[in-house]
Amino acid sequence: ENINAKGGVLGRKLKLEIGDDACDPKQAVAVANQLAAKKVAMVAGHFCSSSSIPASAVYNENGILQITPASTNPAFTEEAAKKGWKNVFRTCGRDDAQGLVAGKYLATKYKGKPVAILHDKSAYGKGLADETKKAMNAAGLKEAMYEAVTQGDKDFTALISK
């Protein structure tokens, strides 16, 4: 309201549009199409990499700037760059940068001890787990277990017994 009261940005009034993709790739594309139909100029989102990646194609086709504050999968910006897209950005670190730090820490702190790496099968969880494993292995520590769990599971007895 304050910005619009002062004439907006570059003479244009701002209008907030909100969409919820529930971190679901199909729903993300639907939300992206809805926002494109409303002729938005910019999207601050999506949150999950698994949503940002497919939605980015819709935004590119419609000339919409996309800046995500949370999508960390390297593929988000790498795929866009390979395609020559100039509208896709992130304001957070990538999984490979986070995984490097986590992997080195684990290799140093838990040298010679069994370390299990688990992920939840999401683009974020698997990407970060893969990068952590790679960095930890490069630093000399091999994981005792690398497994995926299903989001929402509450019984991990079988996993723990491994």
Coordinates of C-alpha atoms in Angstrom, one line a residue, residues 118-122 147-156 159:
L118 CA 18.5 -40.7 4.5
H119 CA 16.3 -38.6 2.2
D120 CA 12.6 -38.3 1.6
K121 CA 12.5 -38.8 -2.2
S122 CA 11.8 -35.1 -2.8
E147 CA 18.3 -44.9 1.9
A148 CA 15.1 -43.2 0.9
V149 CA 12.0 -42.9 3.2
T150 CA 8.5 -42.1 2.2
Q151 CA 7.1 -38.8 3.3
G152 CA 4.5 -39.3 6.0
D153 CA 5.9 -42.7 7.2
K154 CA 5.8 -43.0 10.9
D155 CA 7.3 -46.5 11.4
F156 CA 11.0 -46.8 10.7
L159 CA 15.1 -49.2 8.4

